CSV table of C-alpha atoms and ligand atoms in Angstrom, one decimal:
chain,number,residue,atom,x,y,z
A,575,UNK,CA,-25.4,11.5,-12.6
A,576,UNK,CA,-22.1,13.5,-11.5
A,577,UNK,CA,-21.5,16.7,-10.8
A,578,UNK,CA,-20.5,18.9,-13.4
A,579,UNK,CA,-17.3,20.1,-13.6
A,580,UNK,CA,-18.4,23.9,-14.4
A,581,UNK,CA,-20.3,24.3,-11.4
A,582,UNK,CA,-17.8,22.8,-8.8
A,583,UNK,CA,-16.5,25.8,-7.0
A,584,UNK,CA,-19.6,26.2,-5.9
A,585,UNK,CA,-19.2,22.8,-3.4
A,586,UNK,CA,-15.9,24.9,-1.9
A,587,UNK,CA,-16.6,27.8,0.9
A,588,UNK,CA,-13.3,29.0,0.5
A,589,UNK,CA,-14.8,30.8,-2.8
A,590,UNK,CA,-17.6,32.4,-1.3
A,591,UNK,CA,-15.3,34.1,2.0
A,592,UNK,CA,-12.7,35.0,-0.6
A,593,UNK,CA,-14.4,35.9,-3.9
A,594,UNK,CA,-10.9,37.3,-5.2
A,595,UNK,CA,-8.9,33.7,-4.6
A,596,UNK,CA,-6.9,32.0,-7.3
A,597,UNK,CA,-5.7,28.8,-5.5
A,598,UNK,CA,-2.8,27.5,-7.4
A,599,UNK,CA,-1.9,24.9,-4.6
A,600,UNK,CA,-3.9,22.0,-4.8
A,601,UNK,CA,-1.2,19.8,-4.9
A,602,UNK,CA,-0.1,21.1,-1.4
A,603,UNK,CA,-3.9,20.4,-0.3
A,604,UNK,CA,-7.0,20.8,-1.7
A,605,UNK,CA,-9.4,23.0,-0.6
A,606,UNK,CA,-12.4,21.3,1.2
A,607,UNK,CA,-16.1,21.3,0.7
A,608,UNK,CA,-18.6,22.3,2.4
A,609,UNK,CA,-19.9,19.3,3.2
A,610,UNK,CA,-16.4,17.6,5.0
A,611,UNK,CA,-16.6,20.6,6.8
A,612,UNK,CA,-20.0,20.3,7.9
A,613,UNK,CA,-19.6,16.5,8.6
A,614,UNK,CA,-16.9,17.3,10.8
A,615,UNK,CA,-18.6,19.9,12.4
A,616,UNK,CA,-21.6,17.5,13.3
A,617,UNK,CA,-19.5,14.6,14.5
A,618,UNK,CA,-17.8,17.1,16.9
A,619,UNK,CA,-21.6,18.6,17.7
A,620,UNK,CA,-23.9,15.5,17.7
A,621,UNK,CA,-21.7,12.6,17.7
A,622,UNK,CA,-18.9,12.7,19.6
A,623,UNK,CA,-17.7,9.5,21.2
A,624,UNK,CA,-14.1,7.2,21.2
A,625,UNK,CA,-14.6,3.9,19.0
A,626,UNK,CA,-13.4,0.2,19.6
A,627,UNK,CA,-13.6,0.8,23.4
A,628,UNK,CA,-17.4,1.9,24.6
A,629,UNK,CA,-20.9,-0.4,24.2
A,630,UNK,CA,-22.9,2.4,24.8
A,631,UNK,CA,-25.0,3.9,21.6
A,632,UNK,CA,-23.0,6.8,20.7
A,633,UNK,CA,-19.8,5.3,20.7
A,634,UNK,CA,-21.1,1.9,18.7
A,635,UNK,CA,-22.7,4.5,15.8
A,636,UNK,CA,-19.1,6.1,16.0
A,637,UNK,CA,-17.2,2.8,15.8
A,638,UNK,CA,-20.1,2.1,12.5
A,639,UNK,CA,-19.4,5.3,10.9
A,640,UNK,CA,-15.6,5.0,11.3
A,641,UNK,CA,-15.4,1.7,10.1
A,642,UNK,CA,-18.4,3.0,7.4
A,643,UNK,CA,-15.3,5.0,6.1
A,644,UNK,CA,-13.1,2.0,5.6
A,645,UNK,CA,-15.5,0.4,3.8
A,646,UNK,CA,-15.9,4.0,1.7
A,647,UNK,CA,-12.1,4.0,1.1
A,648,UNK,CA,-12.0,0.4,-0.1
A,649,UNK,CA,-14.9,0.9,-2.6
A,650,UNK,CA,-12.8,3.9,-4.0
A,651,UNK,CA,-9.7,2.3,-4.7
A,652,UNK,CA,-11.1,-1.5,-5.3
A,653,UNK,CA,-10.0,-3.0,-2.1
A,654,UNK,CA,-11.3,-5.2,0.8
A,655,UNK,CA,-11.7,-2.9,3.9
A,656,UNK,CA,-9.9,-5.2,5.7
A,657,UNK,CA,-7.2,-4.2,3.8
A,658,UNK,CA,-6.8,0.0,5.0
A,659,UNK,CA,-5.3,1.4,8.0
A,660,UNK,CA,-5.9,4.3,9.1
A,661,UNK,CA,-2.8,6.6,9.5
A,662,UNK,CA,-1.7,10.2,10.2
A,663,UNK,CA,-1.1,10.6,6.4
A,664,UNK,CA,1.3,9.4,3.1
A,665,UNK,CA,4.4,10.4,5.4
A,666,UNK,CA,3.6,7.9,8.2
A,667,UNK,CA,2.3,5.5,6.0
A,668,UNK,CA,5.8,5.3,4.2
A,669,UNK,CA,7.3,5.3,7.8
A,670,UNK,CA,5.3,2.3,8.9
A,671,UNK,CA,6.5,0.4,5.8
A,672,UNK,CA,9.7,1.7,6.2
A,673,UNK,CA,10.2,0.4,10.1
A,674,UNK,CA,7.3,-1.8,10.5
A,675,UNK,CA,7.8,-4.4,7.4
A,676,UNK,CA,11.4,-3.6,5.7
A,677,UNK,CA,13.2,-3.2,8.4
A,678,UNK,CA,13.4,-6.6,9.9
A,679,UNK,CA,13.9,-8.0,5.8
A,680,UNK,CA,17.1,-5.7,5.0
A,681,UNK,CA,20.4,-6.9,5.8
A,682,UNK,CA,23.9,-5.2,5.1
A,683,UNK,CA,24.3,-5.3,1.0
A,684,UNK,CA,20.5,-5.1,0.1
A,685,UNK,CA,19.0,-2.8,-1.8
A,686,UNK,CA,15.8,-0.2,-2.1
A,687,UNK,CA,14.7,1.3,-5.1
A,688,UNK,CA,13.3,4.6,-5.3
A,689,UNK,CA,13.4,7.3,-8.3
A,690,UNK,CA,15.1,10.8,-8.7
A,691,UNK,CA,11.6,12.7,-8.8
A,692,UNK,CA,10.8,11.5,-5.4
A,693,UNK,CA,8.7,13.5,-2.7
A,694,UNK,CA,11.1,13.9,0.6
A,695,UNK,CA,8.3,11.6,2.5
A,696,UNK,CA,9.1,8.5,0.0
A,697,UNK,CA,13.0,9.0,0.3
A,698,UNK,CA,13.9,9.9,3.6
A,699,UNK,CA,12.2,6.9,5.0
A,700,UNK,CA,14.3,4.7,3.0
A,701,UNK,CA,17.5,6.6,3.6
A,702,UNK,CA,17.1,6.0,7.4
A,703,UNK,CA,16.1,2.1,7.4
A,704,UNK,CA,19.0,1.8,5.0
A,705,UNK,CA,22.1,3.9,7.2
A,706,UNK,CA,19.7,1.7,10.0
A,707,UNK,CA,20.8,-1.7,8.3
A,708,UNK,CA,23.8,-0.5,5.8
A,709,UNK,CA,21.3,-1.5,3.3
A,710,UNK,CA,21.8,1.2,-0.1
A,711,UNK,CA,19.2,3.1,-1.8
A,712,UNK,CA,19.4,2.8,-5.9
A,713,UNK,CA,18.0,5.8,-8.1
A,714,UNK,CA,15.6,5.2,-11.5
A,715,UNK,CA,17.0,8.1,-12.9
A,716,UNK,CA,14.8,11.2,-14.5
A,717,UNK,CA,15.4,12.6,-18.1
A,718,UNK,CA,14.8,16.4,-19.1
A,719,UNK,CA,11.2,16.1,-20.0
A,720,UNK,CA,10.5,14.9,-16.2
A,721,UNK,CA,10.1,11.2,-17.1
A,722,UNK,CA,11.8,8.0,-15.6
A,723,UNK,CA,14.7,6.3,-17.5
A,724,UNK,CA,13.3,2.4,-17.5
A,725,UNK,CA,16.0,1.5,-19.7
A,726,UNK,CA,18.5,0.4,-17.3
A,727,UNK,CA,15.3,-1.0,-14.9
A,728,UNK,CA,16.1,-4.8,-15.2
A,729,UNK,CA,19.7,-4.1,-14.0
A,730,UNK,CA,18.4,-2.3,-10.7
A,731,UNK,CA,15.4,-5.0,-10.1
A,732,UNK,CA,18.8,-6.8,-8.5
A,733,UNK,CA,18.3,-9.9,-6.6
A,734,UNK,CA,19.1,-7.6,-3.5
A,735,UNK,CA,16.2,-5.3,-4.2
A,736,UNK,CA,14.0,-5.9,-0.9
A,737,UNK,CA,11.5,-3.3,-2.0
A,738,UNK,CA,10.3,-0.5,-4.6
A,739,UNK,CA,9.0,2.7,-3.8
A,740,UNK,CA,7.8,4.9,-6.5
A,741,UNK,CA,5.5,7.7,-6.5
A,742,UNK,CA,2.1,7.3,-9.0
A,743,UNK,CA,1.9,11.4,-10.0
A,744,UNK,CA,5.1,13.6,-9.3
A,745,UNK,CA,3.9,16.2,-6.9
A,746,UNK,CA,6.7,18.7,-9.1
A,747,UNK,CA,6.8,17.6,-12.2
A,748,UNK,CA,2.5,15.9,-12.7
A,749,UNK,CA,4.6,13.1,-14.9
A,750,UNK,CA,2.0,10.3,-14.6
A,751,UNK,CA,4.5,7.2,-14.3
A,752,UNK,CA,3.6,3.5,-15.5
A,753,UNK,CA,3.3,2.0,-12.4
A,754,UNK,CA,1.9,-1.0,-13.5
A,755,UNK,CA,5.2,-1.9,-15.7
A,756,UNK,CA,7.0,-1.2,-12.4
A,757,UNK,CA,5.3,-3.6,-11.1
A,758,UNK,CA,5.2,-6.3,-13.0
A,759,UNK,CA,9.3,-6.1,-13.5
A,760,UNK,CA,9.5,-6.1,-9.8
A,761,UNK,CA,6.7,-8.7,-9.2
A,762,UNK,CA,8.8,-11.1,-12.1
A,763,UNK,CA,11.7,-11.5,-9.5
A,764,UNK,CA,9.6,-11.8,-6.3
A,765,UNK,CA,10.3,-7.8,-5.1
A,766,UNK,CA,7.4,-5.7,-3.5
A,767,UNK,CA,6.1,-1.9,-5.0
A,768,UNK,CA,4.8,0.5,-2.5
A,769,UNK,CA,3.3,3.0,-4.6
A,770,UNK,CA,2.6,6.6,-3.3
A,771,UNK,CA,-0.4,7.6,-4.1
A,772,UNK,CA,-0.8,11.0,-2.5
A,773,UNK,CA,-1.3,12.7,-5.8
A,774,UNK,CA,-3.3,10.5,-7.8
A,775,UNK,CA,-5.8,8.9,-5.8
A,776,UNK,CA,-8.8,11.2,-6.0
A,777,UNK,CA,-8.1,13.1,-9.1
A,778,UNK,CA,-8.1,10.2,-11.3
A,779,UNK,CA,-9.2,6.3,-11.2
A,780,UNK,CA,-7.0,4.1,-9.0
A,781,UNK,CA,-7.3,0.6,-8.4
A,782,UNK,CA,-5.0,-1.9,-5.9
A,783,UNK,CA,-6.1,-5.0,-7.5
A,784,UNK,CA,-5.7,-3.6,-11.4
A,785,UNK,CA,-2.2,-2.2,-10.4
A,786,UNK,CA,-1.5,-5.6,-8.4
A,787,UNK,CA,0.3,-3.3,-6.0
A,788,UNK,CA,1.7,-4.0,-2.7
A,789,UNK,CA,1.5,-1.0,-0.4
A,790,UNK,CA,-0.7,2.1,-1.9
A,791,UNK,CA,-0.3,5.3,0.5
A,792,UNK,CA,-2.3,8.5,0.7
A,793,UNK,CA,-3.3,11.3,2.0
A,794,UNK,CA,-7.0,12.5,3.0
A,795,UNK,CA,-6.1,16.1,2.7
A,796,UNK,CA,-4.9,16.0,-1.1
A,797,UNK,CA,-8.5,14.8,-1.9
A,798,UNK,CA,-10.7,16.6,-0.3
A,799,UNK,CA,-10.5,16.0,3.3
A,800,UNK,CA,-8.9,16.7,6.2
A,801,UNK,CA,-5.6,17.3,7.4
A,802,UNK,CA,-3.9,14.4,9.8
A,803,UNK,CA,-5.5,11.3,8.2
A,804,UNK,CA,-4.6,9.0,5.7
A,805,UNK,CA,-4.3,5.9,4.5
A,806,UNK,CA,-1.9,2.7,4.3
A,807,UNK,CA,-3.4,-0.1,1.9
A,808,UNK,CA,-1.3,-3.5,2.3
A,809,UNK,CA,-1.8,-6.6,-0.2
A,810,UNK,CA,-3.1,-9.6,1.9
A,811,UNK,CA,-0.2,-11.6,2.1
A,812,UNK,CA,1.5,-8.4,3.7
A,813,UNK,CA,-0.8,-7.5,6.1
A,814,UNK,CA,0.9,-10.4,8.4
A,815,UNK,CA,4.6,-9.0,8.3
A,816,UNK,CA,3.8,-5.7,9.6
A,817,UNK,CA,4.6,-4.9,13.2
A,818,UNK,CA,2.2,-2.3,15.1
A,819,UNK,CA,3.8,1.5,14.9
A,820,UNK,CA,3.2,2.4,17.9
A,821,UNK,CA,2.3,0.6,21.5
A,822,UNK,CA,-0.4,1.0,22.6
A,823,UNK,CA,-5.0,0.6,23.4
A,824,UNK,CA,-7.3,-0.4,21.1
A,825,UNK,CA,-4.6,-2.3,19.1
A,826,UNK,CA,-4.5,-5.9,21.3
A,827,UNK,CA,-5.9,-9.3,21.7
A,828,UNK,CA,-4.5,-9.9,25.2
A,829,UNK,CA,-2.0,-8.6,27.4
A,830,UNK,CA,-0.3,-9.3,30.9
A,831,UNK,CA,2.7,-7.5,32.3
A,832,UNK,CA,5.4,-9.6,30.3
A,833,UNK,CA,3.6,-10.0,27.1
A,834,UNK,CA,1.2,-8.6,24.4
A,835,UNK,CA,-0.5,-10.5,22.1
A,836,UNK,CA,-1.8,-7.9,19.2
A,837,UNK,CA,-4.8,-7.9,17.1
A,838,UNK,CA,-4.3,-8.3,13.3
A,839,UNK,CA,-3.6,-5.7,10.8
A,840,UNK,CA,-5.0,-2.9,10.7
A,841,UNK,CA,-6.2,-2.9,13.9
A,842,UNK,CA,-2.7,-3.3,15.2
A,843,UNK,CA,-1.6,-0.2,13.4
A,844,UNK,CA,-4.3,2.4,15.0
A,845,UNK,CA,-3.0,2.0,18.5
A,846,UNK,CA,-4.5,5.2,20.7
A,847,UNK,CA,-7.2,7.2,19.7
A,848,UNK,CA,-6.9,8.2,16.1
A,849,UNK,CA,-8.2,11.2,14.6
A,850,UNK,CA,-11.6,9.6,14.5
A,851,UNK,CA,-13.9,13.5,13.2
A,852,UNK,CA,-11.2,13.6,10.5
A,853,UNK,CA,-11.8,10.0,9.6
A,854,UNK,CA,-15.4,11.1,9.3
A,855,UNK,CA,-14.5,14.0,7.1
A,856,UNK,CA,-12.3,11.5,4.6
A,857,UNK,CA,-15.5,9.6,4.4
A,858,UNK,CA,-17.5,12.6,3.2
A,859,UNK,CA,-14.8,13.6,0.8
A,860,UNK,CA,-15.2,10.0,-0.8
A,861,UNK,CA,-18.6,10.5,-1.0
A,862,UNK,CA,-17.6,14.1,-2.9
A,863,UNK,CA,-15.1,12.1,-5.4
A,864,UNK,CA,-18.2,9.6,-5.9
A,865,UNK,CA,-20.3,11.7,-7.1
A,866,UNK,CA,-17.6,13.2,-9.9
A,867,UNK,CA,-16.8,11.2,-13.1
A,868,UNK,CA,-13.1,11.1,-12.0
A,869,UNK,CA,-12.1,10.2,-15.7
A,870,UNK,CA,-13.8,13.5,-16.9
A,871,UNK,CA,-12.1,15.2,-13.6
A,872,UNK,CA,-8.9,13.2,-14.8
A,873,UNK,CA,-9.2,14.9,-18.7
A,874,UNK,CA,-10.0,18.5,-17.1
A,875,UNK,CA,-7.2,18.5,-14.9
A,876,UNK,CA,-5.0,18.0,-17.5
A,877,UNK,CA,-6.7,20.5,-20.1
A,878,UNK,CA,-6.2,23.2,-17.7
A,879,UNK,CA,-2.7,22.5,-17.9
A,880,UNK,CA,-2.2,22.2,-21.4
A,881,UNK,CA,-3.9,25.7,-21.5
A,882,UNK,CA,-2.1,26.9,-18.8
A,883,UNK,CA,1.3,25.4,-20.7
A,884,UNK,CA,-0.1,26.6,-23.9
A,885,UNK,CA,-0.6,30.4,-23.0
A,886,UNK,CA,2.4,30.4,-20.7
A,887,UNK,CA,5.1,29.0,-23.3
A,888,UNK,CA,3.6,32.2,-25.3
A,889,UNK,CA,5.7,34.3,-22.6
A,890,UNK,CA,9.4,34.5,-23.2
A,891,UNK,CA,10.7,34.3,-19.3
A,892,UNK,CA,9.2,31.4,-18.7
A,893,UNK,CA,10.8,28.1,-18.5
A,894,UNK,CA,9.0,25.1,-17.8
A,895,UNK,CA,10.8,22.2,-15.6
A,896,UNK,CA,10.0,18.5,-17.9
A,897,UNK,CA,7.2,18.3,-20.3
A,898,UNK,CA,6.5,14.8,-19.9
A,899,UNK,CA,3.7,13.0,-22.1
A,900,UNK,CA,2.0,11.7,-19.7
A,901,UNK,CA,0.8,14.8,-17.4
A,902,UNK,CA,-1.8,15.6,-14.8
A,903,UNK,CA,-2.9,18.7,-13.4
A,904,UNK,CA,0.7,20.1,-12.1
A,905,UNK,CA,3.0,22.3,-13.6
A,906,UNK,CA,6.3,23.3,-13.3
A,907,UNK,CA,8.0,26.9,-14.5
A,908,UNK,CA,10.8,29.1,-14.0
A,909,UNK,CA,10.7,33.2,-14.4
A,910,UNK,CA,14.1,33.8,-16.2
A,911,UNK,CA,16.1,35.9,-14.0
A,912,UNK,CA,13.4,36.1,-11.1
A,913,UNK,CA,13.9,34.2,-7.8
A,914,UNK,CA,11.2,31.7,-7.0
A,915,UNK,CA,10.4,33.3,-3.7
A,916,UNK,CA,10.3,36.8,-5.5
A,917,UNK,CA,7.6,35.1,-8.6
A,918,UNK,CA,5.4,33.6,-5.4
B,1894,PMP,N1,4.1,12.2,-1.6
B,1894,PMP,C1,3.7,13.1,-2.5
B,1894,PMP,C2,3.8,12.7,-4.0
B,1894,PMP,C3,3.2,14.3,-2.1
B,1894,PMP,O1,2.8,15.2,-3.0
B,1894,PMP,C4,3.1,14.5,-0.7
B,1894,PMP,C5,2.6,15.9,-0.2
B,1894,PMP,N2,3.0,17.0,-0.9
B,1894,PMP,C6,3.6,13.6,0.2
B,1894,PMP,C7,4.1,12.4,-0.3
B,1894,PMP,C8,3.5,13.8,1.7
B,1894,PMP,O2,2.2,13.8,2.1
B,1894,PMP,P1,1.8,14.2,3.6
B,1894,PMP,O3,2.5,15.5,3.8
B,1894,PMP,O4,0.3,14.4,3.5
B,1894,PMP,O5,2.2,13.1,4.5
């Protein structure tokens, strides 16, 4: 049985210390509840130890319940656990594909694809690794109702193309874009999708092997959990070409003062201690999206915004920014005549 949707606030604390709160700003971060608070709390309290490097009890249960979570974040978006690394959050994720895997496959003349409604964290990445290699980034345009233009997509899947990046949900706009088209143009001429999933994983069904995408990153704290974690999932016959992030313990086979050999992926990526409480706290959010029917969650989130859009529009001075069909939970409006900053 899931939870119902009516009663739901009650899960968040944030209600109950602030009676008067509208929150507006999930798609910033979600407000957390209680129980990845408390799950944090009693890591910190009852269960505090590193993982991968102690044989003593309380650091194996750790090392169980951290690599519990992998198994957690696998189940949710139908993927081996071998499969997820464990990262700071969408932006690093990006960065790792960015230096870690493209890097060392762009040469002067190749291409990256991105689109126009892009967050900064899946553009700025590319930009770098392309002025890095005088690779050039190519933009899917976006029309006025905040969709992509796929006509002209054939011509930009170029032979040059070493890689796709396109975000699942617009974080501005809640256009819902078809990924899975994406995905199969690029896949027809042998080019990899990294998808960024830092809006839609959570807040509606999402899964890697349906998708057949390459690289799915998110973030813990847009669904639930904590801040500083997230995730990078990487398609098996990727998980080879990706170089550790940064140097470091708990990431080798077998080193000596000239050499390192490294363990494999994703073990090579979570070099130093990661944020192993927030981990824990990602792990109880999962188990707080379990327990929802995320296709009901899905059809709310997008009924409050058709009310929201329907009830707004009714106001002259407002302005929204695209109607696209295909729409989550996110809205975008102008105040005629009234700044941004002076509206917040
Ligand atoms: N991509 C999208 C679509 C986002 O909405 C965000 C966060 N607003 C990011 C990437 C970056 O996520 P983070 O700041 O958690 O790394």
């Amino acid at each position: 049985m899931s939870l119902p949707i009516e009663s739901l606030k009650s899960y968040f604390p944030i209600f109950t210390h602030r009676p008067e709160l509208v929150y507006l700003d999930s798609a910033a971060t979600s407000q957390k509840p209680s129980s990845v608070v408390q799950s944090i709390t009693n890591f910190y309290e009852k269960e505090n130890a590193n993982v991968h490097r102690g044989l003593y009890e309380l650091s194996s249960k750790a090392t169980q319940r951290y690599e519990d979570v992998r198994n957690k974040v696998g189940s949710l978006i139908g993927a081996n656990s071998t499969n997820i690394a464990f990262t700071k959050g969408t932006t690093e994720s990006i960065n790792i594909v960015a230096q870690c895997y493209l890097k060392k496959n762009l040469k002067a003349g190749d291409k990256v694809l991105i689109s126009a409604m892009e967050h900064h964290a899946n553009l700025i990445p590319w930009q770098q690794v392309c002025k890095q290699t005088g690779a050039s980034l190519e933009i899917i345009p976006v029309n006025d109702q905040g969709e992509l233009v796929l006509d002209g997509l054939k011509s930009l899947l170029a032979e040059r193309t070493k890689l796709v990046a396109i975000t699942h949900i617009s974080n501005v706009l809640g256009t819902i874009n078809p990924v899975e088209e994406i995905i199969s143009a690029a896949h027809k001429i042998n080019i990899p999708v990294l998808i960024d999933g830092a809006q839609s994983v959570g807040h509606m069904p999402v899964d890697v092997k349906k998708m057949d995408v390459d690289f799915l990153v998110f973030s813990s704290h847009k669904m639930f959990g904590p801040f500083g974690t997230g995730i990078l999932y990487c398609k098996e016959e990727f998980t080879q070409q990706l170089d550790p992030f940064n140097y470091g313990g708990g990431s080798i086979k077998n080193v000596q003062f000239a050499e390192t050999e490294f363990l494999d992926f994703p073990h090579n990526l979570e070099a130093g201690t990661t944020n192993i409480a927030g981990i824990i706290g990602l792990g109880t959010a999962i188990d707080f999206i379990q327990q929802l029917d995320l296709v009901e969650t899905f059809n709310h989130e997008r009924k409050l915004s058709a009310y929201f859009k329907e009830r707004a529009s009714t106001l002259a001075q407002i302005q929204f920014v695209g109607e696209p069909k295909n729409f989550n939970g996110i809205v975008s409006f102008l105040v005629k005549n009234i700044h941004p900053h002076d509206v917040a």
